Structures are given as structure tokens and as C-alpha cells.
């Protein structure tokens, strides 16, 4: 249930292969961005100015316009000059898809610098209603199919060669859905060079994991359930760290990440 420690970089993969998966029939939704109050209210305009992510050197931010008129935030980082050594094949672009209540910034913090300096062109997207992306007028930001279609639209229009698609948590489920759509729908879902799942939600959802966790570690499971379902982490820094981060992580760093995601003030 814990997210990877953002201080630890993954070993660089030398190759990746596309997974073969059956077409998914589930349709989970991505909730709209949470407001700082205990009552979940929809904002007509996102709260951004005070907590916008500051780009690192070499990174750029732009918007990708979807056919529906909404904009997706894109944070990009290209490999440094000079170009790759002559005779060495260029590495495929990496397209990063975040999980629930995150945005492109979670990849921009460490993953984009690491992989771009290794020679990979990197693109991190913020899904609808997350980060600097547009907020739809619907009750939920979108379905699994909607988010998958958004990723496909970006790749089709802005990535000239087949990329490696990387998804974390709920973003991993979007990657799996994308793969399941590859057969027979190439005009809508461009081919990939590979796919990577990072602590991904499985096709069956999280229910099996939750029940195993409840039976093997009931006290910890109850605390996590209260933290997530009741959003108790929004009012307790220790509980927030226990739910999402390492206990050794600096409090100020945890607060910094949470401000990007939720615009909260924890105690």
C-alpha cells in the first residue's frame, strides 16, 4: 500500500517488452482533485498559484489540447546535448502516467532528471483535474477508458516514435488498459516500445490485496483504511507519513509533496 520512496531511484532498465493482457472490463474512475476542506466540493477553477511545482533545470511545461477541448499538463525533459554517440541507437521516449491524487510533478522531481540524463526523452502527463490540467464539469474526472484515450491522443500527436509507457498505481491500470486496446485499434492507440508497471493496481482492482492485508495485519489495515477512506491523513502529519511515506523522511519534504497534491496544511 506504500508508495515508493522518492529518494530511491530505480535501476535503469536496459530493455522493456509489451505485456499481453486481456481486454479489461472494469471501469474505475479518477476522483477530482481534493479541496483543502473536509467537505468535498467542486471548484470551478483549480487552486494552483500558491503551490505550483517549480520546474528543475532542463524541464519545460506545456499543455496538450484534447479533442474535447480540455488541456493536459505536460512536463518534459530532453536528454542533454550533445546528441548520443554516433552509431548508438537513440533511446525511445518515456511517457509517465501518475497515480491517484498525484500529477506530473511526482515524476518531475527525480524520475525525469534521472532518465533524461541517461538519454531518454521524458514526458510526464497530469490526468484530467490533476496538477495544472483542466477540470471537467462532470462529477468525476474521467473513466479508465477516458484517461487511456487521453494518453493515446498525446502519444499519437506529440510522440513521433513508439514510446515506453510507464504507470504508477492507478496509472499502471491505465497502462494495462492501453495495452489491451493495442490489437485492432492502432489508429487510436499507437504502438509502444515497451511498458512498465510501478506498484500498479491489478486488473481485478485492489479488493484482494485489501482483504489479505486485513487478515494478516488487521491493526495496520484499519489505520490505513481510516487514513484513506476518512482522509484522516489530511489532519495528521504522522498518519500521513505512516500511510504514504517512509517514517525516516523529513517532515518538511512530506509537507512539500502534500501541498503539491492536495494544497493541505498538516499538523
mmCIF file of C-alpha atoms in Angstrom:
data_model
loop_
_atom_site.group_PDB
_atom_site.id
_atom_site.type_symbol
_atom_site.label_atom_id
_atom_site.label_comp_id
_atom_site.label_asym_id
_atom_site.label_seq_id
_atom_site.Cartn_x
_atom_site.Cartn_y
_atom_site.Cartn_z
ATOM 1 C CA UNK A 1 0.000 0.000 0.000
ATOM 2 C CA UNK A 2 3.002 2.296 0.398
ATOM 3 C CA UNK A 3 4.306 4.387 -2.461
ATOM 4 C CA UNK A 4 7.959 4.032 -3.488
ATOM 5 C CA UNK A 5 10.402 6.223 -1.595
ATOM 6 C CA UNK A 6 11.018 9.238 -3.860
ATOM 7 C CA UNK A 7 14.618 9.343 -2.591
ATOM 8 C CA UNK A 8 15.371 5.963 -4.159
ATOM 9 C CA UNK A 9 15.828 5.856 -7.914
ATOM 10 C CA UNK A 10 15.009 2.627 -9.734
ATOM 11 C CA UNK A 11 17.781 0.836 -11.613
ATOM 12 C CA UNK A 12 17.733 1.839 -15.264
ATOM 13 C CA UNK A 13 16.098 -0.811 -17.409
ATOM 14 C CA UNK A 14 18.092 -1.841 -20.457
ATOM 15 C CA UNK A 15 15.053 -3.229 -22.239
ATOM 16 C CA UNK A 16 11.306 -3.499 -21.878
ATOM 17 C CA UNK A 17 8.673 -5.630 -23.511
ATOM 18 C CA UNK A 18 4.998 -5.009 -24.077
ATOM 19 C CA UNK A 19 2.775 -7.123 -21.883
ATOM 20 C CA UNK A 20 -0.004 -9.189 -23.437
ATOM 21 C CA UNK A 21 -3.155 -8.739 -21.404
ATOM 22 C CA UNK A 22 -6.830 -9.493 -21.926
ATOM 23 C CA UNK A 23 -9.148 -6.557 -22.552
ATOM 24 C CA UNK A 24 -10.156 -5.056 -19.221
ATOM 25 C CA UNK A 25 -13.816 -4.829 -18.360
ATOM 26 C CA UNK A 26 -13.530 -2.763 -15.184
ATOM 27 C CA UNK A 27 -14.131 0.976 -15.228
ATOM 28 C CA UNK A 28 -12.740 2.654 -12.093
ATOM 29 C CA UNK A 29 -12.725 6.418 -12.058
ATOM 30 C CA UNK A 30 -10.194 9.017 -11.049
ATOM 31 C CA UNK A 31 -11.671 11.301 -8.379
ATOM 32 C CA UNK A 32 -11.482 15.013 -8.884
ATOM 33 C CA UNK A 33 -8.746 16.891 -7.048
ATOM 34 C CA UNK A 34 -9.475 17.204 -3.345
ATOM 35 C CA UNK A 35 -10.146 20.582 -1.816
ATOM 36 C CA UNK A 36 -8.491 21.554 1.498
ATOM 37 C CA UNK A 37 -11.784 21.371 3.392
ATOM 38 C CA UNK A 38 -13.297 18.265 4.918
ATOM 39 C CA UNK A 39 -16.334 18.628 2.671
ATOM 40 C CA UNK A 40 -15.618 17.544 -0.868
ATOM 41 C CA UNK A 41 -16.693 20.464 -3.036
ATOM 42 C CA UNK A 42 -16.020 21.008 -6.714
ATOM 43 C CA UNK A 43 -14.047 24.085 -7.642
ATOM 44 C CA UNK A 44 -14.827 25.962 -10.832
ATOM 45 C CA UNK A 45 -11.159 26.900 -11.020
ATOM 46 C CA UNK A 46 -8.274 24.810 -9.620
ATOM 47 C CA UNK A 47 -6.237 26.077 -6.680
ATOM 48 C CA UNK A 48 -2.808 26.368 -8.250
ATOM 49 C CA UNK A 49 -0.955 29.606 -7.766
ATOM 50 C CA UNK A 50 0.322 29.094 -4.210
ATOM 51 C CA UNK A 51 1.584 25.537 -4.718
ATOM 52 C CA UNK A 52 2.548 25.204 -8.385
ATOM 53 C CA UNK A 53 5.506 22.892 -8.919
ATOM 54 C CA UNK A 54 8.717 24.750 -9.728
ATOM 55 C CA UNK A 55 10.414 23.133 -12.695
ATOM 56 C CA UNK A 56 14.004 21.987 -12.438
ATOM 57 C CA UNK A 57 16.757 22.959 -14.839
ATOM 58 C CA UNK A 58 16.153 21.493 -18.270
ATOM 59 C CA UNK A 59 12.424 20.910 -17.730
ATOM 60 C CA UNK A 60 9.573 22.583 -19.579
ATOM 61 C CA UNK A 61 5.823 22.751 -19.033
ATOM 62 C CA UNK A 62 3.163 22.979 -21.713
ATOM 63 C CA UNK A 63 -0.440 21.981 -22.355
ATOM 64 C CA UNK A 64 -1.751 19.288 -24.684
ATOM 65 C CA UNK A 65 -5.179 20.149 -26.084
ATOM 66 C CA UNK A 66 -7.554 17.168 -26.197
ATOM 67 C CA UNK A 67 -10.276 16.806 -28.872
ATOM 68 C CA UNK A 68 -12.877 17.597 -26.177
ATOM 69 C CA UNK A 69 -11.253 20.992 -25.580
ATOM 70 C CA UNK A 70 -9.629 20.194 -22.218
ATOM 71 C CA UNK A 71 -5.899 20.690 -21.647
ATOM 72 C CA UNK A 72 -3.488 18.195 -20.095
ATOM 73 C CA UNK A 73 -0.371 19.447 -18.337
ATOM 74 C CA UNK A 74 2.847 18.036 -19.794
ATOM 75 C CA UNK A 75 6.218 18.336 -18.058
ATOM 76 C CA UNK A 76 9.029 17.374 -20.423
ATOM 77 C CA UNK A 77 12.772 16.929 -20.098
ATOM 78 C CA UNK A 78 15.020 16.137 -23.032
ATOM 79 C CA UNK A 79 18.438 14.460 -22.881
ATOM 80 C CA UNK A 80 21.283 16.961 -22.517
ATOM 81 C CA UNK A 81 23.377 17.980 -25.505
ATOM 82 C CA UNK A 82 25.448 16.807 -27.293
ATOM 83 C CA UNK A 83 23.345 14.099 -29.004
ATOM 84 C CA UNK A 84 24.070 10.393 -28.472
ATOM 85 C CA UNK A 85 27.382 8.989 -29.660
ATOM 86 C CA UNK A 86 27.351 8.277 -33.424
ATOM 87 C CA UNK A 87 26.444 4.674 -34.123
ATOM 88 C CA UNK A 88 24.474 4.295 -30.914
ATOM 89 C CA UNK A 89 20.756 3.951 -31.429
ATOM 90 C CA UNK A 90 18.651 6.663 -29.854
ATOM 91 C CA UNK A 91 16.628 5.590 -26.863
ATOM 92 C CA UNK A 92 12.828 5.605 -27.047
ATOM 93 C CA UNK A 93 10.799 8.343 -25.375
ATOM 94 C CA UNK A 94 9.338 7.632 -21.946
ATOM 95 C CA UNK A 95 5.752 8.669 -21.183
ATOM 96 C CA UNK A 96 4.907 8.699 -17.458
ATOM 97 C CA UNK A 97 1.375 8.287 -16.051
ATOM 98 C CA UNK A 98 0.840 9.129 -12.368
ATOM 99 C CA UNK A 99 -1.486 7.537 -9.803
ATOM 100 C CA UNK A 100 -4.464 8.860 -7.862
ATOM 101 C CA UNK A 101 -4.183 12.355 -6.347
ATOM 102 C CA UNK A 102 -0.806 12.915 -7.988
ATOM 103 C CA UNK A 103 0.223 14.817 -11.084
ATOM 104 C CA UNK A 104 3.152 15.172 -13.473
ATOM 105 C CA UNK A 105 5.230 16.778 -10.699
ATOM 106 C CA UNK A 106 5.731 13.414 -8.943
ATOM 107 C CA UNK A 107 7.800 12.221 -11.921
ATOM 108 C CA UNK A 108 9.498 15.592 -12.473
ATOM 109 C CA UNK A 109 11.029 15.540 -9.002
ATOM 110 C CA UNK A 110 13.503 12.695 -9.627
ATOM 111 C CA UNK A 111 12.498 10.330 -12.410
ATOM 112 C CA UNK A 112 12.649 12.785 -15.306
ATOM 113 C CA UNK A 113 16.140 14.083 -14.407
ATOM 114 C CA UNK A 114 17.458 10.537 -13.936
ATOM 115 C CA UNK A 115 16.177 9.068 -17.187
ATOM 116 C CA UNK A 116 16.702 12.142 -19.359
ATOM 117 C CA UNK A 117 20.363 12.233 -18.347
ATOM 118 C CA UNK A 118 20.516 8.558 -19.336
ATOM 119 C CA UNK A 119 19.461 9.525 -22.854
ATOM 120 C CA UNK A 120 15.676 9.088 -22.753
ATOM 121 C CA UNK A 121 13.343 11.915 -23.861
ATOM 122 C CA UNK A 122 10.832 12.149 -20.997
ATOM 123 C CA UNK A 123 7.216 13.303 -20.845
ATOM 124 C CA UNK A 124 5.083 13.288 -17.681
ATOM 125 C CA UNK A 125 1.362 13.959 -18.030
ATOM 126 C CA UNK A 126 -1.170 15.204 -15.493
ATOM 127 C CA UNK A 127 -4.515 13.457 -15.923
ATOM 128 C CA UNK A 128 -7.735 15.447 -16.042
ATOM 129 C CA UNK A 129 -8.383 17.528 -12.894
ATOM 130 C CA UNK A 130 -4.870 16.858 -11.575
ATOM 131 C CA UNK A 131 -1.911 19.236 -11.446
ATOM 132 C CA UNK A 132 -2.292 22.051 -13.970
ATOM 133 C CA UNK A 133 -4.686 20.105 -16.219
ATOM 134 C CA UNK A 134 -8.227 21.271 -16.932
ATOM 135 C CA UNK A 135 -11.039 20.270 -14.575
ATOM 136 C CA UNK A 136 -14.053 18.714 -16.343
ATOM 137 C CA UNK A 137 -17.561 19.734 -15.348
ATOM 138 C CA UNK A 138 -18.537 16.105 -14.676
ATOM 139 C CA UNK A 139 -18.801 14.633 -11.168
ATOM 140 C CA UNK A 140 -15.684 12.518 -11.782
ATOM 141 C CA UNK A 141 -12.658 13.491 -13.804
ATOM 142 C CA UNK A 142 -12.969 10.531 -16.162
ATOM 143 C CA UNK A 143 -13.229 6.783 -16.570
ATOM 144 C CA UNK A 144 -10.422 4.327 -17.181
ATOM 145 C CA UNK A 145 -11.243 4.444 -20.879
ATOM 146 C CA UNK A 146 -11.286 8.256 -20.900
ATOM 147 C CA UNK A 147 -7.827 8.554 -19.340
ATOM 148 C CA UNK A 148 -6.465 5.857 -21.658
ATOM 149 C CA UNK A 149 -7.826 7.741 -24.652
ATOM 150 C CA UNK A 150 -6.187 10.951 -23.423
ATOM 151 C CA UNK A 151 -2.794 9.243 -23.177
ATOM 152 C CA UNK A 152 -3.260 7.765 -26.654
ATOM 153 C CA UNK A 153 -4.152 11.181 -28.083
ATOM 154 C CA UNK A 154 -0.973 12.698 -26.643
ATOM 155 C CA UNK A 155 1.226 9.894 -27.989
ATOM 156 C CA UNK A 156 -0.435 9.972 -31.408
ATOM 157 C CA UNK A 157 0.027 13.730 -31.845
ATOM 158 C CA UNK A 158 3.230 14.559 -29.967
ATOM 159 C CA UNK A 159 5.457 11.463 -29.751
ATOM 160 C CA UNK A 160 6.888 10.630 -33.195
ATOM 161 C CA UNK A 161 8.277 7.167 -32.327
ATOM 162 C CA UNK A 162 6.784 4.338 -30.210
ATOM 163 C CA UNK A 163 7.446 5.244 -26.548
ATOM 164 C CA UNK A 164 7.780 3.206 -23.385
ATOM 165 C CA UNK A 165 4.675 3.822 -21.274
ATOM 166 C CA UNK A 166 5.280 3.887 -17.507
ATOM 167 C CA UNK A 167 2.458 3.893 -14.954
ATOM 168 C CA UNK A 168 2.402 4.041 -11.157
ATOM 169 C CA UNK A 169 -0.521 2.764 -9.040
ATOM 170 C CA UNK A 170 -3.755 3.797 -10.817
ATOM 171 C CA UNK A 171 -1.579 4.971 -13.694
ATOM 172 C CA UNK A 172 -0.419 1.371 -14.049
ATOM 173 C CA UNK A 173 -4.014 0.326 -14.583
ATOM 174 C CA UNK A 174 -4.265 2.910 -17.366
ATOM 175 C CA UNK A 175 -1.133 1.415 -18.948
ATOM 176 C CA UNK A 176 -2.692 -2.062 -18.802
ATOM 177 C CA UNK A 177 -5.879 -0.754 -20.396
ATOM 178 C CA UNK A 178 -3.816 0.869 -23.144
ATOM 179 C CA UNK A 179 -2.038 -2.415 -23.858
ATOM 180 C CA UNK A 180 -5.342 -4.280 -24.021
ATOM 181 C CA UNK A 181 -6.502 -1.819 -26.706
ATOM 182 C CA UNK A 182 -3.466 -2.257 -28.961
ATOM 183 C CA UNK A 183 -4.836 -5.125 -31.017
ATOM 184 C CA UNK A 184 -7.056 -3.820 -33.773
ATOM 185 C CA UNK A 185 -7.079 -0.146 -32.747
ATOM 186 C CA UNK A 186 -3.656 1.099 -33.843
ATOM 187 C CA UNK A 187 -5.057 4.315 -35.401
ATOM 188 C CA UNK A 188 -6.378 5.258 -31.944
ATOM 189 C CA UNK A 189 -3.745 3.630 -29.723
ATOM 190 C CA UNK A 190 -0.253 3.987 -31.266
ATOM 191 C CA UNK A 191 2.233 1.170 -30.824
ATOM 192 C CA UNK A 192 4.571 1.103 -27.830
ATOM 193 C CA UNK A 193 8.217 0.113 -27.495
ATOM 194 C CA UNK A 194 7.520 -1.203 -24.019
ATOM 195 C CA UNK A 195 5.515 -0.850 -20.843
ATOM 196 C CA UNK A 196 6.491 -0.570 -17.173
ATOM 197 C CA UNK A 197 4.183 -1.034 -14.168
ATOM 198 C CA UNK A 198 5.346 0.546 -10.881
ATOM 199 C CA UNK A 199 3.367 -0.708 -7.850
ATOM 200 C CA UNK A 200 0.418 -0.952 -10.212
ATOM 201 C CA UNK A 201 -3.218 -1.583 -9.406
ATOM 202 C CA UNK A 202 -4.017 -5.059 -10.849
ATOM 203 C CA UNK A 203 -6.758 -5.568 -13.467
ATOM 204 C CA UNK A 204 -9.006 -7.029 -10.766
ATOM 205 C CA UNK A 205 -8.682 -3.930 -8.579
ATOM 206 C CA UNK A 206 -7.368 -3.630 -5.017
ATOM 207 C CA UNK A 207 -10.033 -5.689 -3.208
ATOM 208 C CA UNK A 208 -7.940 -8.871 -2.999
ATOM 209 C CA UNK A 209 -4.945 -7.004 -1.621
ATOM 210 C CA UNK A 210 -7.110 -5.157 0.900
ATOM 211 C CA UNK A 211 -8.628 -8.378 2.243
ATOM 212 C CA UNK A 212 -5.222 -10.087 2.544
ATOM 213 C CA UNK A 213 -3.872 -7.055 4.360
ATOM 214 C CA UNK A 214 -6.888 -7.003 6.674
ATOM 215 C CA UNK A 215 -6.496 -10.689 7.581
ATOM 216 C CA UNK A 216 -2.730 -10.633 8.086
ATOM 217 C CA UNK A 217 -2.248 -7.163 9.625
ATOM 218 C CA UNK A 218 -5.657 -6.086 10.971
ATOM 219 C CA UNK A 219 -4.493 -3.140 13.104
ATOM 220 C CA UNK A 220 -2.359 -1.660 10.347
ATOM 221 C CA UNK A 221 -5.159 -2.280 7.836
ATOM 222 C CA UNK A 222 -7.689 -0.411 9.972
ATOM 223 C CA UNK A 223 -5.332 2.553 10.357
ATOM 224 C CA UNK A 224 -4.726 2.694 6.614
ATOM 225 C CA UNK A 225 -8.453 2.392 5.895
ATOM 226 C CA UNK A 226 -9.271 5.245 8.257
ATOM 227 C CA UNK A 227 -6.456 7.300 6.828
ATOM 228 C CA UNK A 228 -7.612 6.852 3.234
ATOM 229 C CA UNK A 229 -11.394 6.460 3.446
ATOM 230 C CA UNK A 230 -11.883 9.181 6.054
ATOM 231 C CA UNK A 231 -8.961 11.250 4.716
ATOM 232 C CA UNK A 232 -7.564 11.405 8.247
ATOM 233 C CA UNK A 233 -4.079 11.859 6.793
ATOM 234 C CA UNK A 234 -5.139 15.412 5.892
ATOM 235 C CA UNK A 235 -5.105 16.377 9.567
ATOM 236 C CA UNK A 236 -2.186 14.335 10.885
ATOM 237 C CA UNK A 237 1.370 14.512 9.628
ATOM 238 C CA UNK A 238 2.442 11.301 11.482
ATOM 239 C CA UNK A 239 -0.501 9.371 9.996
ATOM 240 C CA UNK A 240 0.222 10.821 6.577
ATOM 241 C CA UNK A 241 3.840 9.629 6.786
ATOM 242 C CA UNK A 242 2.768 6.187 8.005
ATOM 243 C CA UNK A 243 0.274 5.820 5.161
ATOM 244 C CA UNK A 244 2.284 7.106 2.212
ATOM 245 C CA UNK A 245 5.932 7.678 3.084
ATOM 246 C CA UNK A 246 8.915 6.365 4.988
ATOM 247 C CA UNK A 247 8.996 7.200 8.691
ATOM 248 C CA UNK A 248 12.556 8.472 8.167
ATOM 249 C CA UNK A 249 11.530 11.063 5.576
ATOM 250 C CA UNK A 250 11.945 14.672 6.632
ATOM 251 C CA UNK A 251 8.671 16.323 7.714
ATOM 252 C CA UNK A 252 9.244 19.382 5.534
ATOM 253 C CA UNK A 253 9.684 17.195 2.453
ATOM 254 C CA UNK A 254 6.449 15.325 3.188
ATOM 255 C CA UNK A 255 4.616 18.630 3.593
ATOM 256 C CA UNK A 256 6.082 19.866 0.322
ATOM 257 C CA UNK A 257 4.791 16.844 -1.588
ATOM 258 C CA UNK A 258 1.379 17.008 0.045
ATOM 259 C CA UNK A 259 0.998 20.683 -0.792
ATOM 260 C CA UNK A 260 1.555 19.877 -4.465
ATOM 261 C CA UNK A 261 -1.063 17.128 -4.347
ATOM 262 C CA UNK A 262 -3.756 18.441 -2.018
ATOM 263 C CA UNK A 263 -2.957 22.045 -1.031
ATOM 264 C CA UNK A 264 -3.304 20.975 2.626
ATOM 265 C CA UNK A 265 -1.834 22.338 5.834
ATOM 266 C CA UNK A 266 -0.993 19.406 8.118
ATOM 267 C CA UNK A 267 -0.198 19.495 11.816
#
